[in-house]
Structure formats: structure tokens, C-alpha cells
Short mmCIF file of C-alpha atoms and ligand atoms in Angstrom, two decimals:
data_model
loop_
_atom_site.label_atom_id
_atom_site.label_comp_id
_atom_site.label_asym_id
_atom_site.label_seq_id
_atom_site.Cartn_x
_atom_site.Cartn_y
_atom_site.Cartn_z
CA MET A 1 -29.43 15.94 -6.56
CA PHE A 2 -26.90 17.34 -4.09
CA ALA A 3 -23.62 18.48 -5.70
CA VAL A 4 -20.49 20.54 -5.08
CA THR A 5 -20.06 23.07 -7.88
CA ALA A 6 -17.47 25.53 -9.10
CA ALA A 7 -19.65 28.61 -9.64
CA ARG A 8 -16.97 31.31 -9.91
CA ILE A 9 -13.22 31.53 -10.33
CA ASP A 10 -11.13 33.17 -7.62
CA ALA A 11 -7.37 32.73 -8.01
CA ASN A 12 -6.59 33.87 -4.45
CA ASP A 13 -9.58 32.57 -2.48
CA PRO A 14 -10.63 29.35 -4.24
CA LEU A 15 -13.28 28.41 -1.66
CA ALA A 16 -15.16 31.66 -2.40
CA GLY A 17 -16.35 30.28 -5.76
CA MET A 18 -17.53 26.90 -4.45
CA GLU A 19 -21.26 26.23 -4.01
CA LEU A 20 -22.98 23.29 -2.29
CA GLY A 21 -26.61 22.55 -3.06
CA GLU A 22 -29.18 21.15 -5.45
CA ARG A 23 -28.36 20.66 -9.14
CA PRO A 24 -30.39 18.99 -11.91
CA ASP A 25 -29.83 15.23 -12.30
CA PRO A 26 -27.47 14.41 -15.18
CA VAL A 27 -28.86 13.31 -18.54
CA ALA A 28 -26.76 10.58 -20.19
CA PRO A 29 -26.39 11.02 -23.97
CA ASP A 30 -26.13 7.99 -26.31
CA GLY A 31 -23.26 5.73 -25.25
CA TRP A 32 -23.13 7.28 -21.77
CA VAL A 33 -24.54 5.92 -18.48
CA THR A 34 -25.47 7.48 -15.16
CA VAL A 35 -23.51 6.19 -12.17
CA THR A 36 -24.80 6.46 -8.60
CA VAL A 37 -21.79 7.79 -6.70
CA LYS A 38 -20.92 6.00 -3.43
CA ALA A 39 -17.57 7.73 -2.79
CA ALA A 40 -15.57 10.46 -4.52
CA ALA A 41 -11.95 11.53 -3.94
CA LEU A 42 -10.50 15.04 -3.84
CA ASN A 43 -7.51 15.99 -5.99
CA HIS A 44 -5.47 19.15 -6.25
CA HIS A 45 -7.10 19.44 -9.69
CA ASP A 46 -10.33 20.50 -7.94
CA VAL A 47 -8.48 23.35 -6.20
CA TRP A 48 -6.89 24.40 -9.52
CA THR A 49 -10.37 24.52 -11.10
CA LEU A 50 -11.62 26.93 -8.41
CA ARG A 51 -8.48 29.04 -8.98
CA GLY A 52 -9.18 29.12 -12.74
CA VAL A 53 -6.20 26.99 -13.77
CA GLY A 54 -7.03 24.70 -16.73
CA ILE A 55 -10.59 26.03 -17.11
CA SER A 56 -12.21 29.23 -18.34
CA ALA A 57 -15.15 31.06 -16.74
CA ASP A 58 -17.48 30.26 -19.66
CA ARG A 59 -17.47 26.56 -18.58
CA LEU A 60 -19.02 27.44 -15.19
CA PRO A 61 -21.02 26.43 -13.28
CA ILE A 62 -19.65 22.89 -13.36
CA VAL A 63 -19.79 20.07 -10.82
CA LEU A 64 -16.31 19.48 -9.37
CA GLY A 65 -14.56 16.09 -8.96
CA CYS A 66 -12.56 13.78 -11.22
CA ASP A 67 -12.70 10.57 -9.18
CA ALA A 68 -15.48 8.27 -8.01
CA ALA A 69 -16.62 4.72 -7.43
CA GLY A 70 -20.26 3.73 -7.41
CA LEU A 71 -23.02 1.66 -8.98
CA ASP A 72 -23.83 1.48 -12.69
CA PRO A 73 -27.48 1.26 -13.83
CA ASP A 74 -27.37 -2.58 -13.43
CA ARG A 75 -26.09 -2.15 -9.83
CA ASN A 76 -22.57 -3.37 -10.72
CA GLU A 77 -19.80 -1.88 -8.56
CA VAL A 78 -17.63 0.30 -10.81
CA ILE A 79 -14.73 2.71 -10.79
CA ILE A 80 -15.00 5.72 -13.11
CA HIS A 81 -12.09 6.50 -15.46
CA ALA A 82 -11.72 10.29 -15.36
CA VAL A 83 -10.26 10.86 -18.85
CA ILE A 84 -12.93 11.65 -21.45
CA GLY A 85 -11.18 11.04 -24.75
CA ASP A 86 -10.99 8.92 -27.87
CA PRO A 87 -8.14 6.36 -27.86
CA ASP A 88 -8.22 6.29 -31.69
CA ALA A 89 -7.52 10.03 -31.78
CA GLY A 90 -4.49 9.53 -29.53
CA GLY A 91 -2.77 6.62 -31.29
CA GLY A 92 -4.39 4.12 -28.91
CA ASP A 93 -4.05 6.27 -25.79
CA GLU A 94 -6.94 8.56 -24.85
CA THR A 95 -4.64 10.80 -22.78
CA LEU A 96 -2.96 11.79 -26.08
CA ASP A 97 -6.25 12.73 -27.77
CA PRO A 98 -5.83 16.50 -28.38
CA ARG A 99 -9.52 16.98 -27.49
CA ARG A 100 -9.46 14.95 -24.27
CA SER A 101 -10.63 16.40 -20.99
CA LEU A 102 -10.95 15.25 -17.39
CA LEU A 103 -14.32 14.98 -15.70
CA SER A 104 -15.19 18.44 -14.28
CA GLU A 105 -13.33 20.27 -17.08
CA ARG A 106 -15.95 20.05 -19.86
CA HIS A 107 -18.51 17.66 -18.34
CA ASP A 108 -19.95 17.71 -14.81
CA GLY A 109 -17.76 15.84 -12.33
CA THR A 110 -18.15 13.35 -9.51
CA PHE A 111 -18.87 15.47 -6.40
CA ALA A 112 -22.57 14.69 -6.71
CA GLU A 113 -25.05 11.93 -6.00
CA LYS A 114 -25.00 11.00 -9.71
CA VAL A 115 -22.64 11.51 -12.64
CA ALA A 116 -22.99 10.72 -16.37
CA VAL A 117 -19.93 9.17 -18.07
CA PRO A 118 -19.16 7.31 -21.32
CA ARG A 119 -19.90 3.60 -20.88
CA ARG A 120 -16.29 2.76 -21.87
CA ASN A 121 -15.09 4.74 -18.82
CA LEU A 122 -16.44 2.15 -16.36
CA VAL A 123 -13.94 -0.30 -14.85
CA PRO A 124 -15.06 -3.13 -12.53
CA LYS A 125 -14.39 -2.43 -8.84
CA PRO A 126 -12.67 -5.37 -7.13
CA ALA A 127 -14.75 -6.57 -4.18
CA ALA A 128 -11.59 -6.44 -2.03
CA LEU A 129 -11.50 -2.63 -2.24
CA SER A 130 -14.02 -0.45 -0.41
CA PHE A 131 -15.82 2.25 -2.39
CA GLU A 132 -13.67 4.82 -0.56
CA GLU A 133 -10.44 3.06 -1.55
CA ALA A 134 -11.59 2.51 -5.13
CA ALA A 135 -12.52 6.20 -5.47
CA CYS A 136 -8.86 7.13 -4.91
CA LEU A 137 -7.59 5.22 -7.95
CA PRO A 138 -8.62 7.17 -11.08
CA THR A 139 -6.38 10.26 -10.74
CA ALA A 140 -3.65 10.15 -8.06
CA TYR A 141 -3.09 6.37 -8.13
CA LEU A 142 -3.40 6.02 -11.91
CA THR A 143 -0.92 8.87 -12.36
CA ALA A 144 1.49 7.16 -9.95
CA TYR A 145 1.00 3.81 -11.72
CA ARG A 146 1.95 5.28 -15.09
CA MET A 147 4.91 7.20 -13.63
CA LEU A 148 6.29 4.03 -12.02
CA PHE A 149 5.50 1.32 -14.51
CA GLU A 150 5.45 3.11 -17.88
CA LYS A 151 7.61 6.20 -17.57
CA SER A 152 10.33 5.53 -14.98
CA GLY A 153 12.29 3.12 -17.21
CA VAL A 154 13.76 1.33 -14.17
CA GLN A 155 13.17 -2.12 -12.77
CA PRO A 156 12.26 -3.19 -9.23
CA GLY A 157 15.24 -2.79 -6.93
CA ALA A 158 16.12 0.61 -8.37
CA THR A 159 16.07 3.64 -6.04
CA ILE A 160 13.29 6.18 -6.62
CA LEU A 161 13.05 9.51 -4.79
CA VAL A 162 9.51 10.83 -4.19
CA GLN A 163 9.32 14.58 -3.52
CA GLY A 164 6.63 15.95 -1.15
CA ALA A 165 5.75 12.69 0.58
CA GLY A 166 2.42 13.81 2.02
CA GLY A 167 0.55 14.46 -1.23
CA GLY A 168 -2.04 12.23 -2.86
CA VAL A 169 0.20 11.32 -5.81
CA ALA A 170 3.26 11.05 -3.56
CA THR A 171 1.66 8.61 -1.09
CA ALA A 172 0.41 6.62 -4.09
CA LEU A 173 3.98 6.43 -5.43
CA ILE A 174 5.22 5.16 -2.05
CA VAL A 175 2.48 2.52 -1.71
CA LEU A 176 2.61 1.21 -5.29
CA GLY A 177 6.39 1.51 -5.57
CA ARG A 178 6.96 -0.39 -2.34
CA ALA A 179 4.50 -3.12 -3.37
CA ALA A 180 6.40 -3.52 -6.67
CA GLY A 181 9.81 -3.83 -5.00
CA TYR A 182 11.44 -0.46 -5.65
CA ARG A 183 13.58 1.17 -2.96
CA ILE A 184 11.61 4.31 -2.22
CA TRP A 185 13.18 7.40 -0.65
CA ALA A 186 10.95 10.35 0.13
CA THR A 187 11.22 14.01 1.14
CA SER A 188 8.74 16.08 3.08
CA ARG A 189 8.63 19.48 4.73
CA GLY A 190 7.14 17.97 7.90
CA GLU A 191 8.76 15.57 10.36
CA ALA A 192 5.46 13.85 11.15
CA LYS A 193 4.88 13.26 7.44
CA ARG A 194 8.40 11.83 7.07
CA GLU A 195 7.68 9.36 9.88
CA ARG A 196 4.41 8.36 8.26
CA ALA A 197 6.14 7.91 4.89
CA VAL A 198 8.53 5.40 6.44
CA LYS A 199 5.66 3.56 8.17
CA LEU A 200 3.96 3.40 4.79
CA GLY A 201 6.91 1.67 3.18
CA ALA A 202 9.48 4.30 2.24
CA ASP A 203 12.97 2.98 2.98
CA GLN A 204 14.11 6.42 4.25
CA ALA A 205 12.63 9.92 4.44
CA PHE A 206 14.54 13.22 4.38
CA PRO A 207 13.72 16.89 5.01
CA ALA A 208 12.90 18.78 1.80
CA GLY A 209 16.15 19.77 0.06
CA ALA A 210 18.41 17.52 2.20
CA ARG A 211 21.59 16.01 0.79
CA LEU A 212 20.97 12.29 0.14
CA PRO A 213 23.33 9.44 1.14
CA GLU A 214 23.78 8.65 -2.56
CA ARG A 215 22.30 9.72 -5.89
CA VAL A 216 19.14 7.99 -7.10
CA ASP A 217 18.05 6.40 -10.39
CA VAL A 218 14.74 8.28 -10.75
CA VAL A 219 13.02 11.24 -9.10
CA MET A 220 9.24 11.55 -9.03
CA GLU A 221 8.19 15.21 -9.13
CA SER A 222 4.77 16.66 -8.36
CA VAL A 223 5.88 19.64 -6.24
CA GLY A 224 7.63 21.68 -8.97
CA GLN A 225 9.41 24.93 -8.21
CA ALA A 226 10.12 24.25 -4.50
CA THR A 227 11.92 20.94 -5.16
CA TRP A 228 13.11 21.09 -8.79
CA ALA A 229 16.75 22.03 -8.17
CA HIS A 230 17.02 19.31 -5.53
CA SER A 231 15.51 16.78 -7.94
CA VAL A 232 18.09 17.62 -10.61
CA ARG A 233 20.97 17.46 -8.10
CA SER A 234 19.79 14.14 -6.61
CA LEU A 235 20.07 12.09 -9.80
CA LYS A 236 22.84 9.77 -10.93
CA PRO A 237 24.34 10.62 -14.32
CA GLY A 238 21.87 9.40 -16.95
CA GLY A 239 19.00 9.47 -14.44
CA ARG A 240 15.44 10.49 -15.05
CA ILE A 241 12.91 12.92 -13.57
CA VAL A 242 9.29 11.93 -14.13
CA ILE A 243 7.08 14.98 -13.58
CA CYS A 244 3.29 15.12 -13.26
CA GLY A 245 2.67 18.39 -11.42
CA ALA A 246 3.99 21.70 -10.12
CA THR A 247 1.96 22.51 -7.00
CA SER A 248 4.43 25.07 -5.67
CA GLY A 249 4.91 26.93 -8.98
CA ASP A 250 6.34 26.27 -12.44
CA ALA A 251 9.15 28.78 -12.81
CA PRO A 252 12.15 27.17 -11.08
CA PRO A 253 15.69 27.69 -12.40
CA ALA A 254 15.76 25.20 -15.30
CA GLU A 255 19.17 23.76 -14.31
CA LEU A 256 19.90 23.32 -18.03
CA THR A 257 23.65 22.93 -17.65
CA ARG A 258 23.38 20.12 -15.13
CA ILE A 259 20.67 18.42 -17.20
CA PHE A 260 22.82 18.21 -20.36
CA PHE A 261 26.15 17.70 -18.62
CA THR A 262 24.94 14.73 -16.56
CA GLN A 263 22.71 13.53 -19.41
CA LEU A 264 19.44 13.55 -17.50
CA SER A 265 15.99 12.92 -18.96
CA VAL A 266 12.88 14.87 -18.02
CA ILE A 267 9.71 12.93 -18.77
CA GLY A 268 6.21 14.38 -18.49
CA SER A 269 3.37 12.14 -17.36
CA THR A 270 -0.38 12.68 -17.22
CA MET A 271 -3.04 10.31 -15.89
CA GLY A 272 -3.21 6.90 -17.65
CA THR A 273 -5.47 4.87 -19.90
CA ARG A 274 -8.70 3.08 -19.03
CA ASP A 275 -6.88 -0.24 -19.44
CA GLN A 276 -4.15 0.88 -17.03
CA LEU A 277 -6.84 1.80 -14.49
CA GLY A 278 -8.17 -1.76 -14.78
CA ARG A 279 -4.68 -3.18 -14.23
CA LEU A 280 -4.10 -0.82 -11.29
CA ALA A 281 -7.28 -2.09 -9.61
CA ARG A 282 -6.04 -5.66 -10.13
CA PHE A 283 -2.57 -4.71 -8.84
CA CYS A 284 -4.16 -3.51 -5.59
CA GLU A 285 -6.26 -6.65 -5.35
CA GLN A 286 -3.26 -8.94 -5.95
CA THR A 287 -0.62 -7.21 -3.82
CA GLY A 288 -2.81 -6.00 -0.95
CA ALA A 289 -1.68 -2.40 -1.64
CA ARG A 290 -4.40 0.03 -0.58
CA PRO A 291 -4.82 3.79 -1.08
CA VAL A 292 -3.88 5.94 1.90
CA ILE A 293 -6.95 7.83 3.10
CA ASP A 294 -6.24 10.69 5.47
CA TRP A 295 -9.83 11.81 5.92
CA ALA A 296 -13.22 10.41 4.89
CA LEU A 297 -16.14 12.79 5.40
CA PRO A 298 -19.65 13.36 4.02
CA LEU A 299 -19.93 15.23 0.71
CA GLU A 300 -21.97 17.87 2.57
CA ASN A 301 -18.73 18.76 4.46
CA ALA A 302 -16.61 19.03 1.29
CA ARG A 303 -15.55 22.57 2.17
CA ASP A 304 -13.51 21.24 5.16
CA GLY A 305 -11.67 18.74 2.96
CA PHE A 306 -10.80 21.42 0.40
CA ALA A 307 -9.53 23.72 3.17
CA ALA A 308 -7.21 20.99 4.50
CA MET A 309 -5.77 20.39 1.02
CA ILE A 310 -5.21 24.10 0.43
CA ALA A 311 -3.44 24.34 3.80
CA GLY A 312 -1.17 21.39 2.84
CA ASP A 313 -2.19 19.57 6.04
CA LEU A 314 -2.86 16.17 4.53
CA PHE A 315 -1.12 12.83 4.40
CA GLY A 316 -2.88 10.91 1.64
CA LYS A 317 -6.35 11.32 0.22
CA VAL A 318 -9.54 13.11 1.21
CA VAL A 319 -12.62 11.04 0.33
CA PHE A 320 -16.24 12.18 0.31
CA ALA A 321 -18.97 9.64 1.05
CA CYS A 322 -22.23 10.20 -0.86
N1 NAP B 401 -0.42 15.17 -14.58
C1 NAP B 401 -1.43 14.52 -13.98
O1 NAP B 401 -2.11 13.69 -14.56
C2 NAP B 401 -1.66 14.78 -12.53
C3 NAP B 401 -2.41 13.89 -11.76
C4 NAP B 401 -2.54 14.11 -10.41
C5 NAP B 401 -1.97 15.26 -9.83
N2 NAP B 401 -1.30 16.13 -10.62
C6 NAP B 401 -0.67 17.34 -10.03
O2 NAP B 401 0.29 16.89 -9.09
C7 NAP B 401 0.33 17.79 -7.99
C8 NAP B 401 0.08 16.99 -6.71
O3 NAP B 401 -1.28 16.58 -6.70
P1 NAP B 401 -1.92 15.95 -5.40
O4 NAP B 401 -3.36 15.72 -5.69
O5 NAP B 401 -1.04 14.84 -4.94
O6 NAP B 401 -1.81 17.21 -4.39
P2 NAP B 401 -1.70 17.25 -2.82
O7 NAP B 401 -2.31 16.01 -2.25
O8 NAP B 401 -2.24 18.57 -2.40
O9 NAP B 401 -0.11 17.21 -2.56
C9 NAP B 401 0.75 18.33 -2.65
C10 NAP B 401 2.04 18.02 -1.92
O10 NAP B 401 3.10 18.89 -2.39
C11 NAP B 401 4.08 18.95 -1.41
N3 NAP B 401 4.83 20.21 -1.29
C12 NAP B 401 6.15 20.29 -1.04
N4 NAP B 401 6.56 21.54 -1.04
C13 NAP B 401 5.49 22.32 -1.27
C14 NAP B 401 5.30 23.71 -1.34
N5 NAP B 401 6.30 24.57 -1.20
N6 NAP B 401 4.05 24.15 -1.58
C15 NAP B 401 3.01 23.29 -1.72
N7 NAP B 401 3.14 21.94 -1.65
C16 NAP B 401 4.38 21.46 -1.43
C17 NAP B 401 3.42 18.66 -0.09
O11 NAP B 401 4.14 17.59 0.47
P3 NAP B 401 4.84 17.70 1.91
O12 NAP B 401 3.88 18.50 2.75
O13 NAP B 401 4.99 16.29 2.33
O14 NAP B 401 6.15 18.40 1.74
C18 NAP B 401 1.98 18.31 -0.44
O15 NAP B 401 1.55 17.21 0.30
C19 NAP B 401 -0.74 18.86 -8.25
O16 NAP B 401 -0.11 20.01 -8.78
C20 NAP B 401 -1.65 18.21 -9.26
O17 NAP B 401 -2.31 19.14 -10.08
C21 NAP B 401 -1.13 15.92 -11.95
#
């Protein structure tokens, strides 16, 4: 089968270690099934893998890709949950299983014509979503869903600031947050991206680091070092930062004094459960919310999609059709 593989790690030139070509078909062990991939979505995680973040060289070569939608062996339309873990080992939440991994970390991922996954990781794809839209849900949209509805601690009507509006997680936060009735403010480095954020449903969009008209209830962080101080300064006393990523680096000034003095909370968030992925799919079906796809292209052209993500040129998701 055709697949996109991480063959070598290169921290400075991630595309140098990526190979496109034939790989053996997957073999599904007991309890696993092989899914025929119809569409797969790119995440920053795939770039981190090529840079050697979160994976060691002894795991290579490995097929890249966390996210996909496709057909199970009975030709049912399915979405693949990317977290390979045991809910019982995590107190009912597979993301808390100490041995959990994401597809493409320990097992071959989704940037291929076929992928083997545990049967429990299949979630029905609503007919209302295209394969391309459904492929966006398992990582960026599930992460946004958990950040908003499990971790934020605020109810619809509250004001939520989303840092780095153009990213996959950030656009997901705008789309899902708007559909649920939050007032969403966003920041972005680019004016065109700020305009698109407002078109997408953000109430207002600001240049990165700008002073806001008033302080917010919650900040959603995936940018890290470049926006951290602004996130801390933008919160009301008692407010909350929910953080899922640190694309720009993870050594910002900690802002400890402001955090204790204004009694802020910093809450980490990673992915979500299989059951939350099922509810997210239903949320999209019921509200009409749909993933924002910047660019859909054939898997054979994956290199171009990776290059656009590395350059930070995107607004929303890159999806590969198989
Ligand atoms: N914990 C989890 O489960 C989880 C799940 C998904 C993603 N993540 C992490 O969350 C982060 C975002 O993921 P993603 O897939 O949404 O990535 P992405 O699509 O590449 O988005 C990155 C965004 O960061 C923003 N940004 C602002 N300042 C930046 C700077 N100085 N340098 C680089 N980027 C800057 C950009 O927004 P503007 O151009 O609009 O400013 C850019 O669109 C990644 O680090 C990823 O690993 C974690």
C-alpha cells in the first residue's frame, strides 16, 4: 500500500526524514480491525514526530498520521479514535493510561491506504459529515471539545480568548465554541487570519499581544512561549488558562507572581476519550458546526501540506484524500 512514513528524525529539517512510497499492508492482531482510509488529517503532531519530539529513533520507520475516517471491514463509515489506551488503566479515561500512545507513536498511523486499529477505537461517522470533515475530528477537534466542555469550567455566554486563531486546534475552538454559545475572542499574527476568524464566528479578533477591551474568563493556549505572558495578563482574577500545546516553545517567563496574586488556574488538556469523540461527531451533526478545511489534497502530495504547516501559512486543517 502507499504510505507516508517517518524514516529518520531531523530536528531542523523535518521534511528530510519523510518518505513516500510502498509499505506492507497492516496485519490486525486479535481485537483489531483494518480500516480502509478515505481521508486523513494533518496535525502539528506529525511535524513533531519528524523533528523527534515525543518519539525515539528506535520506533522508526513508522507511518505518520493520527487522524482518519474510512470504511471498516463491513463497509461501515467510521471515524478512528487516535488514542490507543486502556480506559481501565486510566480510571475510566484512556488518555490517563500511563501506557497510552497516539497512532503513529507506537503503531503505524493513518497516512496510508489502510490502517490497523483496536476495534473499540471505531466511532460511527455521521452521514452529514464528509470523510474529509470527519477526518479532522479525532485530534484537533476532540482536543478543542475537551478544552471547552470539560476543562474550561465556564458556561455558554462566558468570554473565551483563543490564541493563534489560524491553527487547527484554534479554528476548532472558534467553531465549536461559537456553536455552543460562548463569546469567542481570538488573536492572530496575521490580519487576513483575524478577518477569517471573525467570519468563522469569533466575536472580535486582535493582533497577537494586543491589549483587550476587558479581561476574559478563560484563555485557550496552544501557542505557548510566544503568547503565554499575554494569556496570563488577559485573565480576570480567578480565571483559567487551558493549555494543550506549545508550538512556539515551552520556556516562557512563568509569570508566577501574577498567577498566585490573581488566583489563576492553569489546566492541562490532552485529546479526549472515545466516548467524547462520539459526542463530538453528534455535536457537529446536531449544530451544523463543520471543521474548517484550508486545503484538501491527494496523499501523494503530502509533502506540500506539511510544508504549509511548517511555514505557519494555514487557516484550519490540511486533509489528505486517499
Ligand atoms: N495536547 C493535545 O492533545 C494536543 C492536540 C492537538 C494539538 N496539540 C498541540 O497544539 C499545538 C497546535 O496544534 P495545531 O495542530 O493546531 O497546529 P497548527 O495548525 O500548526 O497551529 C499553530 C498555530 O500557532 C499559532 N502561532 C502563534 N504564534 C506563533 C509562533 N510564534 N510560532 C508558531 N506558531 C504560532 C499560529 O497562529 P496564527 O498564525 O494565527 O498566529 C498557528 O496557526 C501544537 O503544538 C500541537 O502539538 C496538542
